[in-house]
PDB file of C-alpha atoms in Angstrom:
ATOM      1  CA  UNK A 418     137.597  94.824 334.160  1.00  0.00           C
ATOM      2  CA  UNK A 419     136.715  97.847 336.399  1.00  0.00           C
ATOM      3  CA  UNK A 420     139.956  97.481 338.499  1.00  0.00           C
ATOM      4  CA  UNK A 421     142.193  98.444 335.324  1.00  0.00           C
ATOM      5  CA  UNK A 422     141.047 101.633 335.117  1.00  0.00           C
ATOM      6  CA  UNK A 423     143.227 102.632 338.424  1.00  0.00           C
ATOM      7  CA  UNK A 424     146.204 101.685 336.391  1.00  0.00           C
ATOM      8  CA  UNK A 425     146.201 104.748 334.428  1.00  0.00           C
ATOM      9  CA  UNK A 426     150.010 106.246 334.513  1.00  0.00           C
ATOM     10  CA  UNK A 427     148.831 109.719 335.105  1.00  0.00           C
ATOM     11  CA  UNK A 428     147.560 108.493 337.990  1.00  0.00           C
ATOM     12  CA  UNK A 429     151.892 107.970 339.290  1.00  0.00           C
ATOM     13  CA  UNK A 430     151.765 110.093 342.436  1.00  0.00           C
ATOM     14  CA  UNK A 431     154.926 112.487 343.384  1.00  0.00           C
ATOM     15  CA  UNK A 432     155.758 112.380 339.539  1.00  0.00           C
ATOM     16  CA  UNK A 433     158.030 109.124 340.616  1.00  0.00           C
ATOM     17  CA  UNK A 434     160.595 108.090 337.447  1.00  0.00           C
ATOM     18  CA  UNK A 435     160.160 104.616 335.958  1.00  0.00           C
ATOM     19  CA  UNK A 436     161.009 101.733 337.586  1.00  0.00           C
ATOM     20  CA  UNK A 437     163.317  99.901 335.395  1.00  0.00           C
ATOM     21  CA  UNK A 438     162.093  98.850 332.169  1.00  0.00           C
ATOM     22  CA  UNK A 439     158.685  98.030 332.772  1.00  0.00           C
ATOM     23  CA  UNK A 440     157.898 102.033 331.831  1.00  0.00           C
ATOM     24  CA  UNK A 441     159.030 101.253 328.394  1.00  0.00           C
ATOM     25  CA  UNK A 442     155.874  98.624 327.607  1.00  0.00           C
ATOM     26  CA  UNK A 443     153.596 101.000 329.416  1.00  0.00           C
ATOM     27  CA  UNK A 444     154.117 103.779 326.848  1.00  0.00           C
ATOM     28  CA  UNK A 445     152.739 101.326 324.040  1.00  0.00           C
ATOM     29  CA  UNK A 446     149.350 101.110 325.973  1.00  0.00           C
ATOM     30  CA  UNK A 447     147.111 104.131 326.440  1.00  0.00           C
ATOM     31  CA  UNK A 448     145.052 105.121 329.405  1.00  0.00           C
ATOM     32  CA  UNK A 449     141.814 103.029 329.520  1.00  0.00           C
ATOM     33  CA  UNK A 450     138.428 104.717 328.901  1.00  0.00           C
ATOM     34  CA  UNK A 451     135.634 104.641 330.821  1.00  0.00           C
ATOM     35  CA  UNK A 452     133.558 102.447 327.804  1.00  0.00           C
ATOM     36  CA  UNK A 453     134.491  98.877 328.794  1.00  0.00           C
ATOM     37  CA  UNK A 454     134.266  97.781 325.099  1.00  0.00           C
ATOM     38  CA  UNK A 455     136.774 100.417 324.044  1.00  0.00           C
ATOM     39  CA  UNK A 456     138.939  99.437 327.164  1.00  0.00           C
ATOM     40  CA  UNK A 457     139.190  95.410 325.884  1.00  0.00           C
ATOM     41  CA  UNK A 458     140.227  96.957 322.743  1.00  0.00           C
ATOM     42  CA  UNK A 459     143.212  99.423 323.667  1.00  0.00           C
ATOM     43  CA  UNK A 460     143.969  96.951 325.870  1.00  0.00           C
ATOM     44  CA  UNK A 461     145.216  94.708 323.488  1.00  0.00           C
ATOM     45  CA  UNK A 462     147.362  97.479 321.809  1.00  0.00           C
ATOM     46  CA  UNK A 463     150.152  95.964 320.093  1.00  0.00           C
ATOM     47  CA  UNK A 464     149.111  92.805 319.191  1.00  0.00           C
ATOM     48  CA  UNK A 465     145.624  93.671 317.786  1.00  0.00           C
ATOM     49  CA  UNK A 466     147.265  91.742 313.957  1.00  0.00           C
ATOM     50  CA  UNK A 467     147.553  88.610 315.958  1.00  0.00           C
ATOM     51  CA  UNK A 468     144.227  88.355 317.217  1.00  0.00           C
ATOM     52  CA  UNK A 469     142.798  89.263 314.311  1.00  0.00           C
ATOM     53  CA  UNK A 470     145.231  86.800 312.558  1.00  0.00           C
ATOM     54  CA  UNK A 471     142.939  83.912 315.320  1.00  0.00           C
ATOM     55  CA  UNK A 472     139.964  84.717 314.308  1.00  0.00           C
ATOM     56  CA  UNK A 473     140.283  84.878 310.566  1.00  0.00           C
ATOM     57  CA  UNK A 474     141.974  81.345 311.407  1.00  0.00           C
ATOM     58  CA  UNK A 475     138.889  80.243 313.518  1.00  0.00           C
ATOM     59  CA  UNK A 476     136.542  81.458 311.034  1.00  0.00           C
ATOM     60  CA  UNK A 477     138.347  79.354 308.476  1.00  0.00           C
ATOM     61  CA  UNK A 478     138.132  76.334 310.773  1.00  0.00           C
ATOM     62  CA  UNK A 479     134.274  77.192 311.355  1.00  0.00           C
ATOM     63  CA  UNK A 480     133.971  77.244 307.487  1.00  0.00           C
ATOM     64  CA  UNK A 481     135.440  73.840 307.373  1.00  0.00           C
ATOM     65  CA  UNK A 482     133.344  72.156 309.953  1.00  0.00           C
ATOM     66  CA  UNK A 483     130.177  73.875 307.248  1.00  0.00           C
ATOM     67  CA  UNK A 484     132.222  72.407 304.371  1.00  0.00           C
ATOM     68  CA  UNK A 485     131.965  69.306 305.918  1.00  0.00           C
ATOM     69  CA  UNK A 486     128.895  68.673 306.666  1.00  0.00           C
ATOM     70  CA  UNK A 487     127.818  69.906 302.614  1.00  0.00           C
ATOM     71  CA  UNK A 488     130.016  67.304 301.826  1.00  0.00           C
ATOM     72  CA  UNK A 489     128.425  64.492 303.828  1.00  0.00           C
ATOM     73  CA  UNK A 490     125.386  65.711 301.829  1.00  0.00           C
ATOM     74  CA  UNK A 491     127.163  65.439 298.578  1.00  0.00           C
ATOM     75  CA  UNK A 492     128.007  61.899 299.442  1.00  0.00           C
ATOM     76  CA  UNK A 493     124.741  61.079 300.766  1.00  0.00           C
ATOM     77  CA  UNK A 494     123.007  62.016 297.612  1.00  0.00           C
ATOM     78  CA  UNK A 495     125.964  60.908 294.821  1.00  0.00           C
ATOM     79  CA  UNK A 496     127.075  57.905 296.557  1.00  0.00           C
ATOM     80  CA  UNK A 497     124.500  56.302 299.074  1.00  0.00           C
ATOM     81  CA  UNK A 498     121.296  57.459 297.282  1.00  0.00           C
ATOM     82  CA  UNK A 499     122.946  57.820 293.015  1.00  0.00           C
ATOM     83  CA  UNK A 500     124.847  54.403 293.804  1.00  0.00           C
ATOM     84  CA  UNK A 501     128.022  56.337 292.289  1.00  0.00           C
ATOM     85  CA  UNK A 502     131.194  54.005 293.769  1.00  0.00           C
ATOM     86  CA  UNK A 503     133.550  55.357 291.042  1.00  0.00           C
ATOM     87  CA  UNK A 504     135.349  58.565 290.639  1.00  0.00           C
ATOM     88  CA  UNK A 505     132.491  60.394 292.790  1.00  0.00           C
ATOM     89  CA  UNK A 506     133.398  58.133 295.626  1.00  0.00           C
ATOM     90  CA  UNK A 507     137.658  58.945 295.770  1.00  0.00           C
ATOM     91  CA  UNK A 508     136.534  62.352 295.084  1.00  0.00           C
ATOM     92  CA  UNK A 509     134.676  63.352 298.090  1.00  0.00           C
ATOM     93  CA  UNK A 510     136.945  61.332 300.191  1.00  0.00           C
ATOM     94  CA  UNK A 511     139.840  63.279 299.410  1.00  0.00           C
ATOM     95  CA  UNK A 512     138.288  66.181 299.868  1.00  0.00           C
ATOM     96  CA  UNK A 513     136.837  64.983 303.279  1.00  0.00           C
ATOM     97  CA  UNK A 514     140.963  64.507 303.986  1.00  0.00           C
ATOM     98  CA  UNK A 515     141.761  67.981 303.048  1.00  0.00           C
ATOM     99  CA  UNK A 516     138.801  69.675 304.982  1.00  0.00           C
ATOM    100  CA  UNK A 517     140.015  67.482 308.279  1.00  0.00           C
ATOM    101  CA  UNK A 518     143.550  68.485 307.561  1.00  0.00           C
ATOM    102  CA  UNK A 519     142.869  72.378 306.981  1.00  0.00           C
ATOM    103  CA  UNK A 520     140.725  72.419 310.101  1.00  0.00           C
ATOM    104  CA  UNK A 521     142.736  71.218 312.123  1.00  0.00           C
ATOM    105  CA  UNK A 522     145.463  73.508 311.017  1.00  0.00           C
ATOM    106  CA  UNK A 523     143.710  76.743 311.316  1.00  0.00           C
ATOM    107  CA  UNK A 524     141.994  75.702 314.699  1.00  0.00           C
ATOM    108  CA  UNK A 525     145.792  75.034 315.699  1.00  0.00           C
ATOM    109  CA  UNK A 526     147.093  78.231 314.748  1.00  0.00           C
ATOM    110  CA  UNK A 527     143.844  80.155 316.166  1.00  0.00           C
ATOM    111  CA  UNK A 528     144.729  78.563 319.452  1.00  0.00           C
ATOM    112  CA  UNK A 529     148.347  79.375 319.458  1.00  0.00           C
ATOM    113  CA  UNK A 530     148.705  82.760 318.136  1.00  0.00           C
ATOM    114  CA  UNK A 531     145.085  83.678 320.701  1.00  0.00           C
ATOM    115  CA  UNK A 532     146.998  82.188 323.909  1.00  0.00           C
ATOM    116  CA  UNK A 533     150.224  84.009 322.648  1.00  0.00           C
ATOM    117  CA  UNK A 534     148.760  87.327 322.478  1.00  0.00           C
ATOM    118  CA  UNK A 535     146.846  86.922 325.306  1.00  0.00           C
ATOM    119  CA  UNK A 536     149.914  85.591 327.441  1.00  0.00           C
ATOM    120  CA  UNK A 537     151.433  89.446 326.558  1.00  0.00           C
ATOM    121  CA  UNK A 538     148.364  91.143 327.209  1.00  0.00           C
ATOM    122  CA  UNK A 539     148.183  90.087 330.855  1.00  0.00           C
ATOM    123  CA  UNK A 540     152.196  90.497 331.018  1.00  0.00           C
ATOM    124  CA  UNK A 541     151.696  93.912 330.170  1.00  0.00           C
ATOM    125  CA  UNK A 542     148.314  94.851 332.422  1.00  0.00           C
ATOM    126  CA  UNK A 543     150.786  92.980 335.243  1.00  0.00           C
ATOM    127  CA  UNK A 544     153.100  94.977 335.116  1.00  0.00           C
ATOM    128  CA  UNK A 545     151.112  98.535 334.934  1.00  0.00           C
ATOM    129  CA  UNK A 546     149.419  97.137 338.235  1.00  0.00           C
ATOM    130  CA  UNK A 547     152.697  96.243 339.575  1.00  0.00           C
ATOM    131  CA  UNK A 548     154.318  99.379 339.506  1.00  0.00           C
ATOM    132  CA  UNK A 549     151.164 101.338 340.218  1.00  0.00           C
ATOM    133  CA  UNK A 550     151.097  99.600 343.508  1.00  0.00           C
ATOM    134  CA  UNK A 551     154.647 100.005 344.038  1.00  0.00           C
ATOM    135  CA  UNK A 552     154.237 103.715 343.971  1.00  0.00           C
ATOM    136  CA  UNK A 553     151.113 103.767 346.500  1.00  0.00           C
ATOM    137  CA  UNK A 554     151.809 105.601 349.622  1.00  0.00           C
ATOM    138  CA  UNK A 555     152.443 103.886 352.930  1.00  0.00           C
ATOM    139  CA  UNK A 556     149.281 104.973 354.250  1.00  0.00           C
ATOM    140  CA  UNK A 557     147.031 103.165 351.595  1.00  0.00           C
ATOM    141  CA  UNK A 558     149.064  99.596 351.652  1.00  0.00           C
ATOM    142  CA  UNK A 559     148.392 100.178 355.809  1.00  0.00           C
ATOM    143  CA  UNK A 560     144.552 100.637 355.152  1.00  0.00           C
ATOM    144  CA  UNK A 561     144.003  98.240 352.697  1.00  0.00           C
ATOM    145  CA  UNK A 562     143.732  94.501 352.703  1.00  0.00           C
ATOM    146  CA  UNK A 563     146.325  92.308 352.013  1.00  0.00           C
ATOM    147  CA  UNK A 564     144.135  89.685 350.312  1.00  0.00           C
ATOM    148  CA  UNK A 565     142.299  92.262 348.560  1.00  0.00           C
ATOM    149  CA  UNK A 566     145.808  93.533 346.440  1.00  0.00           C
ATOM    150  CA  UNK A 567     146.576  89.625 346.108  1.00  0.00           C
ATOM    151  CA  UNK A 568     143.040  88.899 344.697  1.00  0.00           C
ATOM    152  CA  UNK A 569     143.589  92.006 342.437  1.00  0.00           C
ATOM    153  CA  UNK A 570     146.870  90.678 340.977  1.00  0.00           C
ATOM    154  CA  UNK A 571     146.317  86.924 340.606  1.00  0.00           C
ATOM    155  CA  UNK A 572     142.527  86.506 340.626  1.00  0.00           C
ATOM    156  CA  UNK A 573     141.320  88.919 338.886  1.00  0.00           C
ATOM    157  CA  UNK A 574     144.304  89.541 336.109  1.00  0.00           C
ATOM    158  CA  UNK A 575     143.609  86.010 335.210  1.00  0.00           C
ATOM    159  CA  UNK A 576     140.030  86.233 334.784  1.00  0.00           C
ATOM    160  CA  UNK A 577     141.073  88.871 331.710  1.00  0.00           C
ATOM    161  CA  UNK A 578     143.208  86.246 330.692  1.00  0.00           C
ATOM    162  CA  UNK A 579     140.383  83.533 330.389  1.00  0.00           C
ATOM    163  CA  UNK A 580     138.449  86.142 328.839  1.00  0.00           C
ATOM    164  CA  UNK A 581     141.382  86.906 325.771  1.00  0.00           C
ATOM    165  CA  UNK A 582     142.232  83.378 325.283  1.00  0.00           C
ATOM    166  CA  UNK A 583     138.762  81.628 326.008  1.00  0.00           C
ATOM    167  CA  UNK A 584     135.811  83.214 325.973  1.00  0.00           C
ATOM    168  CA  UNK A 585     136.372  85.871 323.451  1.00  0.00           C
ATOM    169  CA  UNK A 586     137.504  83.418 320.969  1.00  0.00           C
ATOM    170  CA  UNK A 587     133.987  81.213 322.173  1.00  0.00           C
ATOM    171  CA  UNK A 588     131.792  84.310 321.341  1.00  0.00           C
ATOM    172  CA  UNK A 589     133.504  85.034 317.675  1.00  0.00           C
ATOM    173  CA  UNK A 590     133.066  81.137 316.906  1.00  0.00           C
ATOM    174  CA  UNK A 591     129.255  81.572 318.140  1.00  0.00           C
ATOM    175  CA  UNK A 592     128.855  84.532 315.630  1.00  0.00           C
ATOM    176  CA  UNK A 593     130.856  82.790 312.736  1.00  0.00           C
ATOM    177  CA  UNK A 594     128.600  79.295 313.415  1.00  0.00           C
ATOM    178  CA  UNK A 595     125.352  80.886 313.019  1.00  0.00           C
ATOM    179  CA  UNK A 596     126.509  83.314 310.376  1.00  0.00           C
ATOM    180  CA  UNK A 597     127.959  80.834 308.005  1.00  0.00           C
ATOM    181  CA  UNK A 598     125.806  78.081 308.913  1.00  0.00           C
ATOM    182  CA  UNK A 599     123.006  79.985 308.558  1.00  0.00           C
ATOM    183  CA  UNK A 600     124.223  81.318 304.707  1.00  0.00           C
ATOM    184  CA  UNK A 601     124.738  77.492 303.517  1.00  0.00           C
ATOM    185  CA  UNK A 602     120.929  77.093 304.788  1.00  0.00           C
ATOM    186  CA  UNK A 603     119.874  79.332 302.729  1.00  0.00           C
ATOM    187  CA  UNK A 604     121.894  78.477 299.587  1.00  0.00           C
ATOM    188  CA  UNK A 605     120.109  75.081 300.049  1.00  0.00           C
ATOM    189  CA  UNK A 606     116.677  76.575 300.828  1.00  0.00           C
ATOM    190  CA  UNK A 607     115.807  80.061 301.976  1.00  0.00           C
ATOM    191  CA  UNK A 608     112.773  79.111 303.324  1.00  0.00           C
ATOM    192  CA  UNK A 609     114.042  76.724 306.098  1.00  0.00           C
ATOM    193  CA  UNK A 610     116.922  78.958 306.698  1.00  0.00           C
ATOM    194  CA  UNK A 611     113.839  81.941 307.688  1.00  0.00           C
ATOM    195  CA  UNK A 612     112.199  79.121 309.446  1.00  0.00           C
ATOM    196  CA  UNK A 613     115.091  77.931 311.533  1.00  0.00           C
ATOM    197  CA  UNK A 614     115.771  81.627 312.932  1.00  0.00           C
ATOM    198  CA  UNK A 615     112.156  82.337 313.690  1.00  0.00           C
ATOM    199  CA  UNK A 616     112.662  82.125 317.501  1.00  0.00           C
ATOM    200  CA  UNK A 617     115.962  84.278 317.446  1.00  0.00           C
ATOM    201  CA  UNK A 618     114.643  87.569 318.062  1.00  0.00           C
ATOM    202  CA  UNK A 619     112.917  86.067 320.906  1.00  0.00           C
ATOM    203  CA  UNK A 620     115.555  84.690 322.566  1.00  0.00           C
ATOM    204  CA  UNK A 621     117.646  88.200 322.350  1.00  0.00           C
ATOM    205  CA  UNK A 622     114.960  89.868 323.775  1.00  0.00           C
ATOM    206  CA  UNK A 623     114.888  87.612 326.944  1.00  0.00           C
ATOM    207  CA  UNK A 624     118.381  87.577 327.111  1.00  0.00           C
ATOM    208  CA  UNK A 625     118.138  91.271 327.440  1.00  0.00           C
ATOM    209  CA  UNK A 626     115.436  91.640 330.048  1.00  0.00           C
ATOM    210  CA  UNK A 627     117.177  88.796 331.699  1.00  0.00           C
ATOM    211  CA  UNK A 628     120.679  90.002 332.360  1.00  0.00           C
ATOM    212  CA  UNK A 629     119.788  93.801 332.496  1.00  0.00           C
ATOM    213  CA  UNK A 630     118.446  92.912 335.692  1.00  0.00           C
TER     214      UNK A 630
END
């Protein structure tokens, strides 16, 4: 994310006017900070209720895929083990239904509305690179690289986009699994929920000696 930071508009040189209306979208979207955290979240100025509206949704999907699994458990000990074929039986298989049918709604709209807002981030961070190059002198498009600029503007941009669309939404689902998962573990027993993070704290510490090398 490094290379956004040159697209700062104070950086215009000559005090150029706007080019059209791309100025007009710019003004939305602050200059980026030097904190890269901060930076992925100005950067997504504008449409910060629609993200948030994905992950709520992919929490709720993550809590179904929990639900779930509770239920198999309900039906394993009512049905399988009680021999309950009546009215236990239609129950949990209509509630099965529902959980399949809300999950796959909210993982739906969690995928839409992420790749939407995500689709208007990158519009926007293309066109603040666009007209930042446009108003480069002569000098520094003769010096530099043409690959380099077309890596910068097609590589690169999209590699944000992966991030917004993909692998942010992969990290929040990691956090929701464990957190959730780990809460109906200990409603069931506290004990083996304790026992089942044991190594956790090891594992972050590795993590962090490995990739702060």
């Amino acid at each position: 994310l490094f290379f956004c930071h040159c697209l700062r508009p104070e950086r215009r040189p000559y005090g150029l006017p706007p080019v059209g209306g791309v100025e007009v979208r710019m003004r939305k979207v602050h200059s980026l900070p030097e904190k890269p955290v901060r930076g992925i979240w100005q950067m997504v100025d504008g449409y910060r209720l629609v993200f948030l509206a994905s992950l709520i949704c992919l929490g709720l999907a993550v809590a179904g895929e929990t639900g779930g699994m509770l239920l198999l458990r309900t039906f394993i000990d009512r049905v399988v083990a009680g021999g309950d074929l009546g009215n236990s039986l239609i129950l949990i298989a209509g509630a099965f239904l529902l959980i399949a049918i809300l999950r796959g709604v909210f993982s739906f709209a969690s995928g839409t509305w992420s790749a939407f807002a995500s689709e208007r981030v990158i519009r926007d961070i293309r066109d603040r690179l666009f007209d930042h190059l446009q108003r480069l002198t002569f000098r520094y498009h003769d010096k530099m690289k043409t690959g380099e600029l077309i890596q910068r503007a097609t590589s690169d941009v999209d590699t944000i986009r992966k991030f917004y669309s993909e692998q942010l939404r992969g990290l929040v689902r990691i956090a929701f699994l464990f957190s959730i998962n780990f809460g109906a573990i200990a409603f069931i027993n506290w004990r083996l929920a304790l026992y089942s993070i044991a190594l956790v704290p090891v594992m972050i510490w590795i993590s962090i000696i490995f990739f702060g090398k």
